[in-house]
Tab-separated table of C-alpha atoms in Angstrom:
chain	number	residue	atom	x	y	z
A	11	LYS	CA	147.657	111.566	59.602
A	12	GLN	CA	150.152	110.808	62.432
A	13	GLU	CA	152.878	108.196	61.628
A	14	VAL	CA	155.434	106.924	64.250
A	15	THR	CA	158.583	105.326	62.922
A	16	GLN	CA	161.255	103.449	64.974
A	17	ILE	CA	164.713	102.823	63.330
A	18	PRO	CA	166.486	100.502	63.367
A	19	ALA	CA	164.025	97.665	63.433
A	20	ALA	CA	166.602	95.484	65.267
A	21	LEU	CA	169.785	96.363	67.193
A	22	SER	CA	172.381	93.935	68.747
A	23	VAL	CA	174.922	95.285	71.160
A	24	PRO	CA	177.511	93.805	73.524
A	25	GLU	CA	176.675	93.815	77.218
A	26	GLY	CA	177.718	96.996	79.185
A	27	GLU	CA	177.346	99.362	76.380
A	28	ASN	CA	175.234	102.589	76.606
A	29	LEU	CA	172.645	102.675	73.770
A	30	VAL	CA	170.061	104.860	72.210
A	31	LEU	CA	166.741	103.883	70.602
A	32	ASN	CA	164.988	106.133	68.324
A	33	CYS	CA	161.276	107.342	67.649
A	34	SER	CA	160.150	109.837	65.216
A	35	PHE	CA	156.534	111.160	64.653
A	36	THR	CA	155.135	113.393	61.851
A	37	ASP	CA	152.599	115.427	63.792
A	38	SER	CA	153.694	117.488	66.946
A	39	ALA	CA	150.121	117.879	68.145
A	40	ILE	CA	150.521	115.186	70.866
A	41	TYR	CA	149.559	115.003	74.424
A	42	ASN	CA	152.491	112.799	75.395
A	43	LEU	CA	154.819	109.967	74.240
A	44	GLN	CA	155.254	106.671	75.903
A	45	TRP	CA	158.025	104.037	75.797
A	46	PHE	CA	157.020	100.333	76.191
A	47	ARG	CA	158.935	97.226	76.589
A	48	GLN	CA	157.665	93.690	75.157
A	49	ASP	CA	159.204	90.632	75.926
A	50	PRO	CA	158.821	87.640	73.306
A	51	GLY	CA	155.268	86.325	73.311
A	52	LYS	CA	154.319	88.800	76.318
A	53	GLY	CA	152.254	91.846	76.790
A	54	LEU	CA	153.562	95.471	77.095
A	55	THR	CA	155.109	97.038	80.023
A	56	SER	CA	154.975	100.899	80.274
A	57	LEU	CA	158.550	102.157	80.925
A	58	LEU	CA	158.284	106.048	80.752
A	59	LEU	CA	155.700	108.576	79.731
A	60	ILE	CA	156.765	111.945	78.797
A	61	GLN	CA	154.102	114.831	78.610
A	62	SER	CA	154.247	117.079	75.679
A	63	SER	CA	155.537	119.936	78.034
A	64	GLN	CA	158.454	117.933	79.335
A	65	ARG	CA	161.713	117.292	77.866
A	66	GLU	CA	162.875	114.191	79.399
A	67	GLN	CA	161.819	111.348	82.069
A	68	THR	CA	164.254	109.115	83.875
A	69	SER	CA	163.864	105.787	85.557
A	70	GLY	CA	166.867	103.880	86.802
A	71	ARG	CA	169.123	103.132	83.960
A	72	LEU	CA	166.487	104.630	81.412
A	73	ASN	CA	166.120	107.965	80.103
A	74	ALA	CA	163.765	109.189	77.572
A	75	SER	CA	163.778	112.659	75.844
A	76	LEU	CA	161.307	114.349	73.835
A	77	ASP	CA	161.839	117.143	71.074
A	78	LYS	CA	158.202	117.779	70.056
A	79	SER	CA	159.228	120.622	67.531
A	80	SER	CA	161.515	118.088	65.512
A	81	GLY	CA	159.148	115.005	66.192
A	82	ARG	CA	161.746	112.931	67.928
A	83	SER	CA	162.126	111.071	71.147
A	84	THR	CA	165.028	108.813	72.279
A	85	LEU	CA	165.304	106.087	74.833
A	86	TYR	CA	168.742	105.970	76.307
A	87	ILE	CA	169.702	102.873	78.120
A	88	ALA	CA	172.889	102.972	80.337
A	89	ALA	CA	175.056	99.883	80.950
A	90	SER	CA	172.978	97.498	79.085
A	91	GLN	CA	172.397	93.973	80.473
A	92	PRO	CA	171.177	90.783	78.795
A	93	GLY	CA	167.994	91.219	80.683
A	94	ASP	CA	167.298	94.340	78.697
A	95	SER	CA	166.788	92.162	75.459
A	96	ALA	CA	163.114	92.969	74.314
A	97	THR	CA	161.346	94.814	71.727
A	98	TYR	CA	160.810	98.452	72.665
A	99	LEU	CA	158.031	100.375	71.228
A	100	CYS	CA	157.051	104.048	71.409
A	101	ALA	CA	153.523	105.358	71.248
A	102	VAL	CA	152.147	108.876	71.006
A	103	ARG	CA	148.810	110.136	72.286
A	104	GLN	CA	147.388	112.282	69.639
A	105	LYS	CA	145.505	115.368	70.482
A	106	ASP	CA	142.690	114.761	67.998
A	107	SER	CA	142.283	111.098	68.522
A	108	ASN	CA	140.976	111.039	72.123
A	109	TYR	CA	141.707	107.557	73.170
A	110	GLN	CA	144.017	106.178	70.674
A	111	LEU	CA	147.667	105.607	70.943
A	112	ILE	CA	149.620	105.812	67.531
A	113	TRP	CA	152.319	103.121	67.744
A	114	GLY	CA	155.619	102.652	66.348
A	115	ALA	CA	156.456	98.994	65.080
A	116	GLY	CA	159.217	98.660	67.684
A	117	THR	CA	163.042	98.032	67.891
A	118	LYS	CA	164.148	94.516	68.744
A	119	LEU	CA	167.155	94.936	70.960
A	120	ILE	CA	169.603	91.958	71.738
A	121	ILE	CA	172.201	92.436	74.372
A	122	LYS	CA	175.018	89.916	73.848
A	123	PRO	CA	176.696	88.748	77.077
B	6	ASP	CA	149.723	90.929	92.205
B	7	ALA	CA	148.440	90.393	88.747
B	8	MET	CA	146.530	93.453	87.588
B	9	VAL	CA	145.436	92.608	84.026
B	10	ILE	CA	144.544	88.977	83.497
B	11	GLN	CA	144.057	87.271	80.061
B	12	ASN	CA	142.650	83.834	79.476
B	13	PRO	CA	143.610	81.632	77.917
B	14	ARG	CA	147.407	82.642	77.057
B	15	TYR	CA	147.169	80.462	73.887
B	16	GLN	CA	144.100	79.541	71.926
B	17	VAL	CA	143.777	77.259	69.022
B	18	THR	CA	140.578	77.319	66.963
B	19	GLN	CA	139.568	76.207	63.662
B	20	PHE	CA	138.708	78.222	60.516
B	21	GLY	CA	135.165	79.576	61.051
B	22	LYS	CA	134.728	78.327	64.623
B	23	PRO	CA	133.761	81.173	66.982
B	24	VAL	CA	136.149	81.892	69.717
B	25	THR	CA	135.984	84.095	72.885
B	26	LEU	CA	138.937	85.622	74.546
B	27	SER	CA	138.787	86.840	78.131
B	28	CYS	CA	140.281	89.711	80.112
B	29	SER	CA	139.852	90.784	83.788
B	30	GLN	CA	141.470	93.513	85.816
B	31	THR	CA	141.877	94.045	89.464
B	32	LEU	CA	142.629	97.773	89.061
B	33	ASN	CA	138.964	99.048	88.891
B	34	HIS	CA	139.826	100.992	85.820
B	35	ASN	CA	137.129	102.735	83.859
B	36	VAL	CA	138.545	102.024	80.463
B	37	MET	CA	139.411	98.652	78.852
B	38	TYR	CA	140.848	98.207	75.366
B	39	TRP	CA	141.414	95.295	72.995
B	40	TYR	CA	144.408	95.344	70.637
B	41	GLN	CA	145.386	93.040	67.928
B	42	GLN	CA	149.035	92.592	67.304
B	43	LYS	CA	150.639	90.673	64.410
B	44	SER	CA	154.087	89.478	64.354
B	45	SER	CA	156.645	92.225	64.288
B	46	GLN	CA	153.862	94.900	64.014
B	47	ALA	CA	152.500	97.625	66.209
B	48	PRO	CA	149.400	96.832	68.239
B	49	LYS	CA	146.298	97.797	66.589
B	50	LEU	CA	143.331	99.244	68.508
B	51	LEU	CA	140.248	97.194	67.833
B	52	PHE	CA	137.764	98.838	70.368
B	53	HIS	CA	137.543	100.120	73.865
B	54	TYR	CA	135.111	100.601	76.664
B	55	TYR	CA	134.684	103.728	78.700
B	56	ASP	CA	132.745	102.310	81.505
B	57	LYS	CA	129.754	100.815	79.550
B	58	ASP	CA	130.141	103.068	76.632
B	59	PHE	CA	131.530	100.974	73.754
B	60	ASN	CA	133.682	102.617	71.052
B	61	ASN	CA	134.471	100.704	67.865
B	62	GLU	CA	137.368	101.701	65.707
B	63	ALA	CA	136.248	102.457	62.101
B	64	ASP	CA	138.421	99.791	60.538
B	65	THR	CA	137.651	97.044	63.011
B	66	PRO	CA	136.023	94.156	61.060
B	67	ASP	CA	132.435	93.179	61.830
B	68	ASN	CA	133.756	89.663	62.583
B	69	PHE	CA	135.038	91.120	65.967
B	70	GLN	CA	132.727	91.984	68.868
B	71	SER	CA	133.126	92.735	72.451
B	72	ARG	CA	131.119	92.562	75.662
B	73	ARG	CA	131.808	94.166	79.110
B	74	PRO	CA	129.475	92.734	81.477
B	75	ASN	CA	130.898	94.609	84.535
B	76	THR	CA	133.982	96.810	85.390
B	77	SER	CA	136.192	93.798	85.944
B	78	PHE	CA	135.697	91.758	82.806
B	79	CYS	CA	135.713	92.317	79.140
B	80	PHE	CA	135.493	89.664	76.298
B	81	LEU	CA	136.491	89.595	72.818
B	82	ASP	CA	134.435	87.488	70.513
B	83	ILE	CA	135.532	86.569	67.027
B	84	ARG	CA	132.606	85.205	65.225
B	85	SER	CA	134.143	83.384	62.271
B	86	PRO	CA	137.882	83.369	62.622
B	87	GLY	CA	139.920	83.433	59.391
B	88	LEU	CA	143.628	82.620	58.916
B	89	GLY	CA	144.306	86.190	58.769
B	90	ASP	CA	143.137	86.688	62.524
B	91	ALA	CA	145.917	84.707	63.814
B	92	ALA	CA	147.539	87.116	66.107
B	93	MET	CA	148.414	88.149	69.864
B	94	TYR	CA	145.419	89.753	71.345
B	95	LEU	CA	146.190	92.439	74.005
B	96	CYS	CA	143.854	93.649	76.669
B	97	ALA	CA	144.697	96.969	78.373
B	98	THR	CA	143.131	99.193	80.941
B	99	SER	CA	143.384	102.762	82.072
B	100	ARG	CA	141.978	104.692	85.050
B	101	ASP	CA	140.131	107.050	82.634
B	102	PRO	CA	140.755	108.248	79.027
B	103	GLY	CA	142.819	111.307	80.249
B	104	SER	CA	145.694	112.421	78.193
B	105	SER	CA	148.401	111.778	80.859
B	106	VAL	CA	147.108	108.409	81.951
B	107	THR	CA	149.206	105.166	81.367
B	108	GLN	CA	147.694	102.012	79.804
B	109	TYR	CA	148.318	98.660	81.593
B	110	PHE	CA	148.656	95.714	79.592
B	111	GLY	CA	147.856	92.107	80.070
B	112	PRO	CA	150.169	89.308	78.887
B	113	GLY	CA	148.226	88.583	75.787
B	114	THR	CA	146.356	85.634	74.332
B	115	ARG	CA	148.139	84.218	71.171
B	116	LEU	CA	145.463	82.904	68.742
B	117	LEU	CA	146.117	80.323	66.326
B	118	VAL	CA	143.573	79.434	63.457
B	119	LEU	CA	143.921	76.282	61.597
């Protein structure tokens, strides 16, 4: 059974720092992995989707990597800003689950001005 | 510009009193999903519709039902809400169930059960 883990559960860093969020998964039989952002009391916004055949995807200050063999993904945020404060969730699209995304519980990120 | 709309944003109901949450989409997507998300937890898929084909997750309680009268709208009915059903309910859509397709989420409805 696929399990997705995000450590740490919470992270607080000063503004301007580069930072890395981690996501690990136990079963490498995935179609893709997605990173989402969730602001307090709000829905989720898709940030990046990495197909299983890809190694990384970039959007602006965000870079997501995928190492399927080791079951790891990272989300790199460059030059962090207070507006980046949110909870970041990763989710994998499992090959044997058809529709379902398997989610991590998220990392709550606080960027201190 | 709103693509996935959920109403209401906040819903207060009484223990055991039926409640309906609404989701609509302007994307003309074929698939609509309902998730339950409790505080500091990952979203949990309750069910989804692929067009009119309803798919219930195995561990979704019978207390939860859904209706999709047309492509644009989907409803979540909670027949007898319990205190444990207090959560954020997220609606999402995708163009199709394909493996490379992104899901688009609405802002959620926060349900409080008194």
